[in-house]
Every structure is written in structure tokens, then in C-alpha cells.
Amino acid sequence: MSKSVERHLLSDSGLDVASLERALSGIHRHDTDYADLYFQSSQHESWVLEDGIIKEGSYNIERGVGVRAISGEKTGFAYSDEISEDALVKACNAARSIAPDGGSQKVSSLGRSDYQARYGEKNPILAMQDAEKISLLKAVDAYVRQQEPSANQVVVSISGVYEEILVAASDGTFATDIRPLVRLNCSVLLEDGDRRERGSAGAGGRYAYSFFESDKDGRPYYEQLADDALHMARVNMQAVASPAGAMPVVLGNGWPGVLLHEAVGHGLEGDFNRKGASTFSGKIGQRVAAKGVTVVDDGTLADRRGSLSVDDEGTPTQHNVLIEDGILKGYMQDKHNAKLMGVAPTGNGRRESYAHLPMPRMTNTYMLEGQYDPKEIIASIDKGIYAPNFAGGQVDITSGKFVFSSAEAYLIENGKITAPVKGATLIGNGPEVMQKISMIGNDVALDNGVGVCGKDGQSVPVGVGQPTLKIDELTVGGTA
Amino acid sequence: MQIEQQLSEIQNVVDDVLKLALKNGATQAEASMSKVEGIAVSSRMQEVENVEFTNDGGLGISVYVGKRKGSASTADLSKEALTRAVEKAVDIAKYTSEDPCTGLADAELMATEFPDLDLYHPQELDTEKAIATTIEAESAALGYDPRITNSDGASYNANLGMRVYGNTHGINAGYPSSRYSLSCMVIGSQDGDMQRDYAYTVDRQAPLLQSAVSIGQEAAKATVERLGARKINTAQVPILLHKDIASSLFGHYVGAISGGSLYRRSSFLLDSLGKQIFPEWLNIEERPFIKSGLASSSFDNEGVACKDMTIVDGGKLSTYLYTTYSARKLNTQTNGHAGGIHNWLVGDTGHSDSDLLKEMGTGLYVTELMGQGVNTVTGDYSRGAAGFWVENGVIQYPVHEVTIAGCLQDMFAGIVAIGKDKDLRGSVHTGSILINQMKIAGS
């Protein structure tokens, strides 16, 4: 619990714990079961280098309070971009209009909660001088051009967020969090005659910009990212048409874990399951993936992009086992859905901002490693696809159909990786594909920290990860 | 408060912010501000689910100090926050580089006429009525067919707002607008197969929304028709894109002919002015001044006057889409596309949708596309799809878990026909699109 956050979000605006308790009690004068107040203040900056010059810089400030009142399955919600007692009361009155006058619930007195911080509190925007940020961008650009003098378009960008939140709820929850988040992206375009291909790479997490300059295998981390971007562009310059149809697919470790995010992650969010809308609804205890497959969602990992010390409802995050050795163990829950399903919240209640309602969301979702050497996995395939890099995906949680699009892929022929193939969309059915995982590598890795997850129009940062995986059959959307 | 008064108050804020920017050392500045108030109401299984009162506003400012640019934005509209945003933008301009192409659009391009485009049709934000509407839509859907077994809910949104843009050339213009929408999504089951689909309606005038009953029935019909979907074999066949999803194809065209993609050399349509991209009968007209149009505006996000334009003429690429910056990078002049396009009217071949099925003969009628597998640098296209298998012009059975792939160059040139019944709910008005052939990947 941070005193400085309390000061910034409450006392600076003339509010204190008593005024929050008054506001919550006001909501409970209507027939409501639960109410919460979410205060947030955020600063966001971004800097873009293009054509070798610092082309753009921008700075955004946002601040406000969101008020939620719940009565049974009904939710009332209102918010204000002004933090003051008047604005708070007005939002409370609007939110409680979901339920009739005459409530019996009492507000528990707010008790400051303690939890373990999963990342530092430094404001990344202030932790590095603007001139140093510019030098960082120029260093990445210079490195790319040194490695590939013919690189035509190089775009390097960094962005930093510093956010303070405070949650107070009628169940006595009173929590604050300070959430830094940075990101670096590098994109490069190569040309050869009429052929043009772009490659990009990025990284980020809940730390300071200096992380991008830290040592990775004897050189600055940003050099590795720039190399990754160049590698993708070079590989795609050589890519031939991807095959079309059902075939064995090997997914690389790390970022291809977007498979799990789409194939099972969304389908295991509590709201869809409470409503019986997910292909995984009612399947706790049943086999939903091959033996050996264990999938977790873990918001506690240090400094990770998808991590949170407490979620947006003030619940500390956890290491949640979703699937263990192929058996469905549990769903990801926020307070509202947990209560309606009669289970405990899992620290997955998240929202884009004070102006959005919380709902069950993923944090860092990944698969634990198995026993196979990735080389063995490749060697086991006569004809198939190896896909180590992806560009995002989508799922229909009701039918279980999901897609994700490869950004870098190769043919596997006679147990060997051969020609690069053009990006293609892979499509499958979540529960079916999870049963077709036949080999799990011993090289689990998390992604570099660039994931953005969208649901109901709300975006939140997430992480994914997995070891190298073999899926016996997946439909590859190529043209050949 | 009267809307005119609110609008002029916002114009005053924009004016103050611009003056403050000049005072702080900017040589040019531009600011935009919006304020939107609304309700978002949803029901599920015919019970109220969420009632949200929305109230969003923000100010964005860009300053130019000589040829250096800085930007800032704030959702907090207090005087202190606005001052801080201006100072921050000016501060950022100390670190950005000199860029000869940066700056406001040329003064003579500013819009000078602001016709009433009939975009504002206020209606009381009545949550009770909105709830009744969503429950009516859901009831119609749930009662449509016994195979509709569950609901993902229905929602109603109403937004009343205004937008103001001003810059130091002297333009300071704004207009109020309204937007109402109703959507419904239901779930059907049959033999262990579960499918969902939805329907929606959107309009600037609430009374012109499709009826709640028809939206519910449409959602239920679409869902039931998907039940029992199967995969099909990998094949090369004609594709008919249903009008509800067909506009995405022209969305990729927008991306490829946008100035930003061109100067970054990130488009498969570089150096293609005047070239044949589509069949000769295909024309696309842009009409920014359509009364009550969802993408109507008399000026773009840089204050540049919008005008009627021919985008595609006889299948040829007639124009690229420029912003001030991308135009300068390419040694030309902006044509008012900062912030996007304004009401594209895509020509058709006079076919009804059933004519199009006959015209296709045997192929895939695509009603859903999934994923982002489109590369505008190369034109490569590969997306997840669902729809119906068609033989001899007759729908046979629903299809899912397949992809359609090709490249946009071939897809554009291979458009055989476009239906006369248009989807008018977005910025591109097009009918269903028949494409000569694409690769389907399935079993």
C-alpha cells in the first residue's frame, strides 16, 4: 500500500478513507451486493525515429475515477475524468440506479492490504532524461544501418507508461498499485528489385528504458532486437508460397505461445464459462488437452508485461493452474464471476482504465516444459511447417475456432528445416488442437513483452510463453 | 445547456490552448477536442446485465517550433491539465528533429464552408427504454428457433458528442453528432456443436435503427444456419464475400494507397497511379457530404476541406490518399485524408445476392473472416473463414475452420461481380463481392 498513491489520488483532491466509505455506503443504500471505486492516474509518452530523425514525440495524461455497483447479475457503472467528492457522489448515484432504493448491505471498513510488489515503482518517463531516450533511438537506428546498409526504412519507437491506481470496495478491499511499463519496437524494410519485405521485433516489461541497454550475451539488448527484426525481413525476402492444408506444425518457443492465449486462454475466462458460452464450459476435471500439457496463468512473474501486483479489483495475482497434465483445473476469475460461480477470485479482474468495467482477463499465460530436445521434435516430421514467430490471433470462444498468423515460417522436409515460407494463417479448434500436441520441448520461454490482448473493446498488456511444441495436425492457410 | 453553447465553449478552449501554445514559443499549433456523453446498456437472457453511463472527452495538441513537432493529449480538461499539455508539447519539440515536411497544412487548403451535414439527432438517454429494446431483441432471438439455447446478450449504445478542430491559420470549426446502435448475439446448439452469431444496426438517428425484433431474428437465423458446420477439402475455388464483411477488402485497399504506406515504401501499390487494379466496370466514389452519413465531414483532422473525389475510375487507381505530412514527403499536396476516408460508394454489377450465388456456381460463400493475416507490403492474404459451401448456385451446408488465401493484387483484379444490396453501416458502402478464385485450406 503506497502512501504516495493515496496522496496523489485522494488527499490532493480533498478525499480520504472516510469519504470513500461514505461513497460506498451511499451505493449500498440501494439494493446492491457489492460496489467498488477505482481511481487512476496515468502518464504515457512515446518517441518515434524514422528516416534517421526523431520525427515524433507525444505525451498523454489521464486521470479519473470509475464507480461500479453490482446487484445480483446486474452491474451499474459510471465514471468521471474529475476526481472530487462531488464527481464521486454523482458517479455513485448513477451507478446505483441499477438497483432500487432500500439496501441492507453494510460496507466493511476499508483495511489497507499488504501484498508483494512484482515490479519496481520508478517512473520510467522520469528515470531517463529525454536526451538519453533520443540517444537510445539513434543507437538502435545506427546499429541497424551498420548491420544492413541497404536497409531502406528503419522505424524505431519507444513508449513508457507510469500508472497509479487505487481500489476501494464495499467488501473492505483497499489497495494501491504503481505500474510502470515500457516498450521498444524496431521495424525495418528491405528491398530487392520489386520485392519488399518488412521485419520487426520488440520487447518490453514493467521496468525502465535502461533495460534495453542492459547486457545480453555481451552486447546491449537492443542490438539483439534489431538483429531479430533484420532476420525476419531477410528470411521473408527468400520466402516461397506456403503450403495449404492440414499438416504437422512445430511452433517455436516463447511468442508462439499466442496459440495458448487464443486456443484455450480466452475460453477459460470466468465470464464466458458462467454464461455457458465457452467451448470449455462445464468441463472442469475433464481432459481438454493431451497428456503432459500443463498451462498456467501467472500474474506474479517479476517485471513481466502481463504481471500485476494486485489486479484491478485489489486481489493479489496468483500462479493459477488452468490445465494440468491435460485435465482442466480451473477458470480465470474476477470477483463478480467468481461469486456467481461460487469460487474464489483468482486475481484476473482487469480493466483498460477507470472508464472501463473490469472483467476476467489473462496475465502471463504459458505452458510448462516437457522432455524433448527441440531438434528431436523437428527430426520427427517428414513434411510440415516450423513456425517460430507470429503476428497475433483471434478466437471464437463458443465454437472454439481460433486463428493465428505466422510472421516467420519454414518448411520441414525429412526431419530438417528447409525453405522459408510466406506468412500464413493457421486455423484450428482449441480443444481439438490441444489434444493433438504430441511432443513438448524442454526449452520453455516467455515472449519478449509485446503482447496486447483485446476483449470487448478493451486492451490490456499480457504475456505468453511456451516450449517448442509439435501439433500433429493443424490447418495451414497457404496458397501452394 | 444548449448544444450550440457547449460547442462554442469548446471552441473557446481550443482557441485558448492555441494562444497558449504561441505564447510558449510555438510558431504553429493545432488542437482538436472532443466530448461524448452516452449510455451503454446490455441485457443477457432477457435480464439487465450492465448499465453504463459514458462520458469521454479529450484534447490533443500538436505544436511546431520551426520545423520541429511535439504532441500531447489529455483526458483531464482542467485548466492546469491543459496548460501542462501545451507545455509538454512545446518541451517535446525541443528534442524532435528538424523535419522539412512537418507543419500545418497550407492555409489555402483550410475548409471555409461548413454545411450542416445533419449528423446530430439528439434523443434523451433513457436507460429504461434502452433495456426494453435489448430485451425485445433477445426475446425475438431466443424465440426464433428451439436450437437457440443461450444468449451472449444484446446491447444498445447511444452517444451524443461533438468534435472541434482549430489551428493557428485561424480555422476553429466543430460540429455535434449522434450515433445509436443495437446489437444482439446468441448461441445455438445441435448435437454437441455450439455456434454463435450476431446482428447489429447503427445510425445517426435512433428512429432509423432496424427494429429490435428484426435484429434478434437476424442474429438467431445466422446462428442456426451455422449449426452442423464442417470442414471442406483444400481446393482452389471462387469465393463470394458476404456484404457484411466485404468492406474489409476495400479496407486493405485504403491501407495500401495511404500516403503513409507509400512514403515508407510499405505498400504493394507503389507507383501505381493510373494503373488497372480492379475490373474495368468498377468505380469507387468518395462522398464526404452525405447527409447523416456515418463517415461524413466537411473537413479532415487537419482542417483541410474535404471534397467529392473519384477513388477508382474504370478499375484504375485514380488517387492515393494523402495527409499533409505524407503528401509533402511525396512532393504533392494533401487531399484531405488525415483521419481516414469519408463515405466510399463502391459500384456494383446489378446482381442480387442470389444472382451472385448462381454466378459463382460452385464455391465458398464467406460470412465470417478471422485474424489479421494480411500484409499490405506484399499483398499476401491469408485469413480464417467460415460460411457456406455452394454448388450450382445453391447453398449446401455450413463450413468452418478453413482459411482463404491469395494475394490482394489477384483478388482485386479477380473481382467478377459486386451485389447491388449494400451494407451502409460503415465508411465503405459495398455489396457482396464475387472473386474468381482463391485457395481454401481445409482438411
Coordinates of C-alpha atoms in Angstrom, one line a residue, chain A residues 84-304:
Chain A
S84 CA -13.5 15.2 -6.4
E85 CA -16.2 14.4 -3.8
D86 CA -18.9 16.0 -6.0
A87 CA -17.9 14.0 -9.0
L88 CA -17.6 10.8 -7.0
V89 CA -21.1 11.2 -5.5
K90 CA -22.5 11.9 -8.9
A91 CA -21.0 8.8 -10.4
C92 CA -22.1 6.7 -7.4
N93 CA -25.7 7.9 -7.8
A94 CA -25.6 7.0 -11.5
A95 CA -24.1 3.5 -10.9
R96 CA -26.5 2.6 -8.0
S97 CA -29.5 3.4 -10.3
I98 CA -29.2 -0.2 -11.4
A99 CA -31.0 -1.3 -8.2
P100 CA -34.0 0.1 -6.4
D101 CA -33.7 2.2 -3.2
G102 CA -33.6 0.3 0.1
G103 CA -30.4 -1.8 0.5
S104 CA -29.4 -3.8 3.6
Q105 CA -25.7 -4.4 2.9
K106 CA -23.2 -2.8 5.1
V107 CA -19.8 -1.5 3.9
S108 CA -16.9 -3.3 5.6
S109 CA -14.4 -0.7 6.9
L110 CA -11.6 -0.3 4.4
G111 CA -8.4 -2.0 5.5
R112 CA -5.1 -1.3 3.8
S113 CA -4.0 -4.6 2.3
D114 CA -0.5 -5.8 2.0
Y115 CA 0.8 -7.8 -0.9
Q116 CA 4.1 -8.5 -2.6
A117 CA 5.2 -6.0 -5.2
R118 CA 6.0 -7.7 -8.5
Y119 CA 7.9 -4.8 -10.1
G120 CA 9.6 -1.6 -9.2
E121 CA 7.9 1.8 -8.5
K122 CA 10.2 4.0 -10.6
N123 CA 8.5 6.2 -13.2
P124 CA 10.2 5.2 -16.4
I125 CA 9.4 8.6 -18.0
L126 CA 11.4 10.4 -15.4
A127 CA 14.0 7.7 -14.8
M128 CA 15.8 8.5 -18.1
Q129 CA 16.5 12.0 -19.4
D130 CA 14.7 12.9 -22.7
A131 CA 18.1 13.4 -24.4
E132 CA 19.1 9.9 -23.4
K133 CA 15.9 8.4 -24.8
I134 CA 16.8 10.1 -28.1
S135 CA 20.3 8.6 -27.9
L136 CA 18.8 5.2 -27.4
L137 CA 16.6 5.5 -30.5
K138 CA 19.6 6.8 -32.6
A139 CA 21.8 3.9 -31.3
V140 CA 19.2 1.3 -32.5
D141 CA 18.9 3.1 -35.9
A142 CA 22.7 3.3 -36.3
Y143 CA 23.1 -0.4 -35.4
V144 CA 20.5 -1.5 -37.9
R145 CA 22.1 0.6 -40.7
Q146 CA 25.6 -0.7 -39.8
Q147 CA 24.4 -4.3 -40.0
E148 CA 22.4 -3.7 -43.2
P149 CA 23.5 -0.6 -45.1
S150 CA 20.8 -1.3 -47.7
A151 CA 18.0 -1.1 -45.0
N152 CA 15.6 1.3 -46.6
Q153 CA 13.0 2.2 -43.9
V154 CA 14.0 1.9 -40.3
V155 CA 11.4 2.9 -37.7
V156 CA 12.4 2.7 -34.0
S157 CA 10.0 3.7 -31.3
I158 CA 9.9 3.6 -27.5
S159 CA 7.0 4.2 -25.2
G160 CA 6.7 4.5 -21.5
V161 CA 3.7 4.4 -19.1
Y162 CA 3.5 5.3 -15.4
E163 CA 0.3 4.5 -13.8
E164 CA -1.0 4.8 -10.2
I165 CA -4.2 3.0 -9.2
L166 CA -6.3 2.8 -6.0
V167 CA -9.2 0.4 -5.4
A168 CA -11.7 0.7 -2.6
A169 CA -14.6 -1.8 -2.3
S170 CA -17.6 -2.4 -0.1
D171 CA -16.0 -5.8 0.9
G172 CA -13.3 -3.8 2.7
T173 CA -10.7 -4.1 -0.1
F174 CA -8.4 -1.1 -0.1
A175 CA -5.3 -1.4 -2.3
T176 CA -3.0 0.7 -4.4
D177 CA -0.5 -0.2 -7.1
I178 CA 2.2 1.6 -9.1
R179 CA 2.6 0.2 -12.6
P180 CA 5.5 1.2 -14.8
L181 CA 5.6 -0.2 -18.4
V182 CA 8.0 0.4 -21.2
R183 CA 8.4 -0.9 -24.7
L184 CA 10.8 -0.7 -27.6
N185 CA 10.0 -1.6 -31.2
C186 CA 12.2 -1.8 -34.3
S187 CA 10.9 -2.2 -37.8
V188 CA 12.9 -2.5 -41.0
L189 CA 12.0 -2.7 -44.6
L190 CA 14.4 -4.4 -47.1
E191 CA 14.1 -4.1 -50.9
D192 CA 15.4 -6.2 -53.7
G193 CA 14.1 -5.2 -57.1
D194 CA 10.4 -5.4 -56.9
R195 CA 10.4 -7.4 -53.8
R196 CA 9.9 -5.7 -50.4
E197 CA 9.6 -7.3 -47.0
R198 CA 9.4 -5.9 -43.5
G199 CA 10.7 -7.4 -40.3
S200 CA 10.0 -6.2 -36.9
A201 CA 10.9 -7.0 -33.3
G202 CA 10.1 -5.5 -29.9
A203 CA 10.4 -6.0 -26.2
G204 CA 9.0 -4.6 -23.0
G205 CA 8.1 -5.0 -19.4
R206 CA 7.5 -3.3 -16.1
Y207 CA 10.9 -1.8 -15.8
A208 CA 12.9 1.3 -17.0
Y209 CA 14.1 2.1 -20.5
S210 CA 17.7 1.3 -19.4
F211 CA 16.7 -2.4 -19.6
F212 CA 17.0 -2.1 -23.4
E213 CA 20.7 -1.1 -23.0
S214 CA 21.5 -3.8 -20.5
D215 CA 23.9 -6.6 -21.4
K216 CA 22.5 -9.6 -23.2
D217 CA 25.2 -12.1 -24.2
G218 CA 27.9 -9.5 -24.2
R219 CA 26.1 -6.7 -26.1
P220 CA 23.2 -4.3 -25.5
Y221 CA 19.8 -5.9 -25.6
Y222 CA 18.6 -3.5 -28.3
E223 CA 21.2 -5.0 -30.7
Q224 CA 19.6 -8.4 -30.3
L225 CA 16.2 -7.0 -31.0
A226 CA 17.4 -5.1 -34.1
D227 CA 19.0 -8.3 -35.3
D228 CA 15.7 -10.1 -34.8
A229 CA 13.9 -7.5 -37.0
L230 CA 16.6 -7.8 -39.7
H231 CA 16.5 -11.6 -39.6
M232 CA 12.7 -11.6 -40.1
A233 CA 12.9 -9.3 -43.1
R234 CA 15.8 -11.3 -44.7
V235 CA 14.1 -14.6 -44.2
N236 CA 10.9 -13.3 -45.7
M237 CA 12.8 -11.9 -48.7
Q238 CA 13.6 -15.6 -49.6
A239 CA 10.1 -17.0 -48.6
V240 CA 8.2 -19.1 -51.1
A241 CA 4.4 -19.7 -51.1
S242 CA 3.3 -21.6 -48.0
P243 CA 1.6 -24.9 -48.5
A244 CA -2.1 -25.2 -47.9
G245 CA -4.0 -27.8 -45.9
A246 CA -3.8 -29.9 -42.8
M247 CA -0.2 -30.9 -41.7
P248 CA 2.1 -31.3 -38.7
V249 CA 3.2 -28.0 -37.3
V250 CA 6.0 -27.2 -34.9
L251 CA 5.7 -24.0 -33.0
G252 CA 8.8 -22.3 -31.7
N253 CA 9.2 -21.4 -28.0
G254 CA 8.2 -18.1 -26.5
W255 CA 5.9 -15.8 -28.5
P256 CA 4.2 -18.6 -30.4
G257 CA 2.5 -19.2 -27.1
V258 CA -0.1 -16.9 -28.6
L259 CA -1.5 -20.3 -29.5
L260 CA -2.4 -20.9 -25.9
H261 CA -3.8 -17.4 -25.5
E262 CA -6.2 -18.0 -28.3
A263 CA -6.8 -21.8 -28.3
V264 CA -7.5 -22.1 -24.5
G265 CA -6.9 -18.8 -22.7
H266 CA -10.0 -16.8 -23.7
G267 CA -12.2 -19.9 -23.4
L268 CA -11.1 -20.3 -19.8
E269 CA -12.1 -16.8 -18.7
G270 CA -14.8 -17.0 -16.0
D271 CA -17.4 -14.7 -17.6
F272 CA -17.8 -16.9 -20.7
N273 CA -18.0 -20.0 -18.6
R274 CA -20.5 -18.6 -16.1
K275 CA -22.7 -17.8 -19.1
G276 CA -22.1 -21.3 -20.7
A277 CA -20.8 -19.5 -23.8
S278 CA -17.4 -21.2 -24.0
T279 CA -16.5 -24.4 -25.7
F280 CA -14.8 -25.2 -22.3
S281 CA -17.9 -24.6 -20.2
G282 CA -18.7 -27.3 -17.6
K283 CA -15.6 -29.2 -18.4
I284 CA -13.6 -28.8 -15.1
G285 CA -12.0 -32.2 -14.3
Q286 CA -12.2 -33.4 -17.9
R287 CA -9.4 -34.0 -20.4
V288 CA -9.1 -30.9 -22.6
A289 CA -5.5 -31.4 -23.8
A290 CA -3.0 -34.1 -24.4
K291 CA -1.2 -35.7 -21.5
G292 CA 1.8 -33.7 -20.5
V293 CA 0.2 -30.4 -21.3
T294 CA 0.2 -28.0 -18.3
V295 CA -1.0 -24.5 -18.8
V296 CA -0.8 -21.7 -16.2
D297 CA -1.7 -18.1 -16.0
D298 CA 0.7 -16.3 -13.7
G299 CA 0.5 -12.6 -12.8
T300 CA 3.2 -12.8 -10.2
L301 CA 6.3 -13.1 -12.5
A302 CA 8.8 -10.4 -11.8
D303 CA 8.8 -7.3 -14.1
R304 CA 6.7 -9.1 -16.8

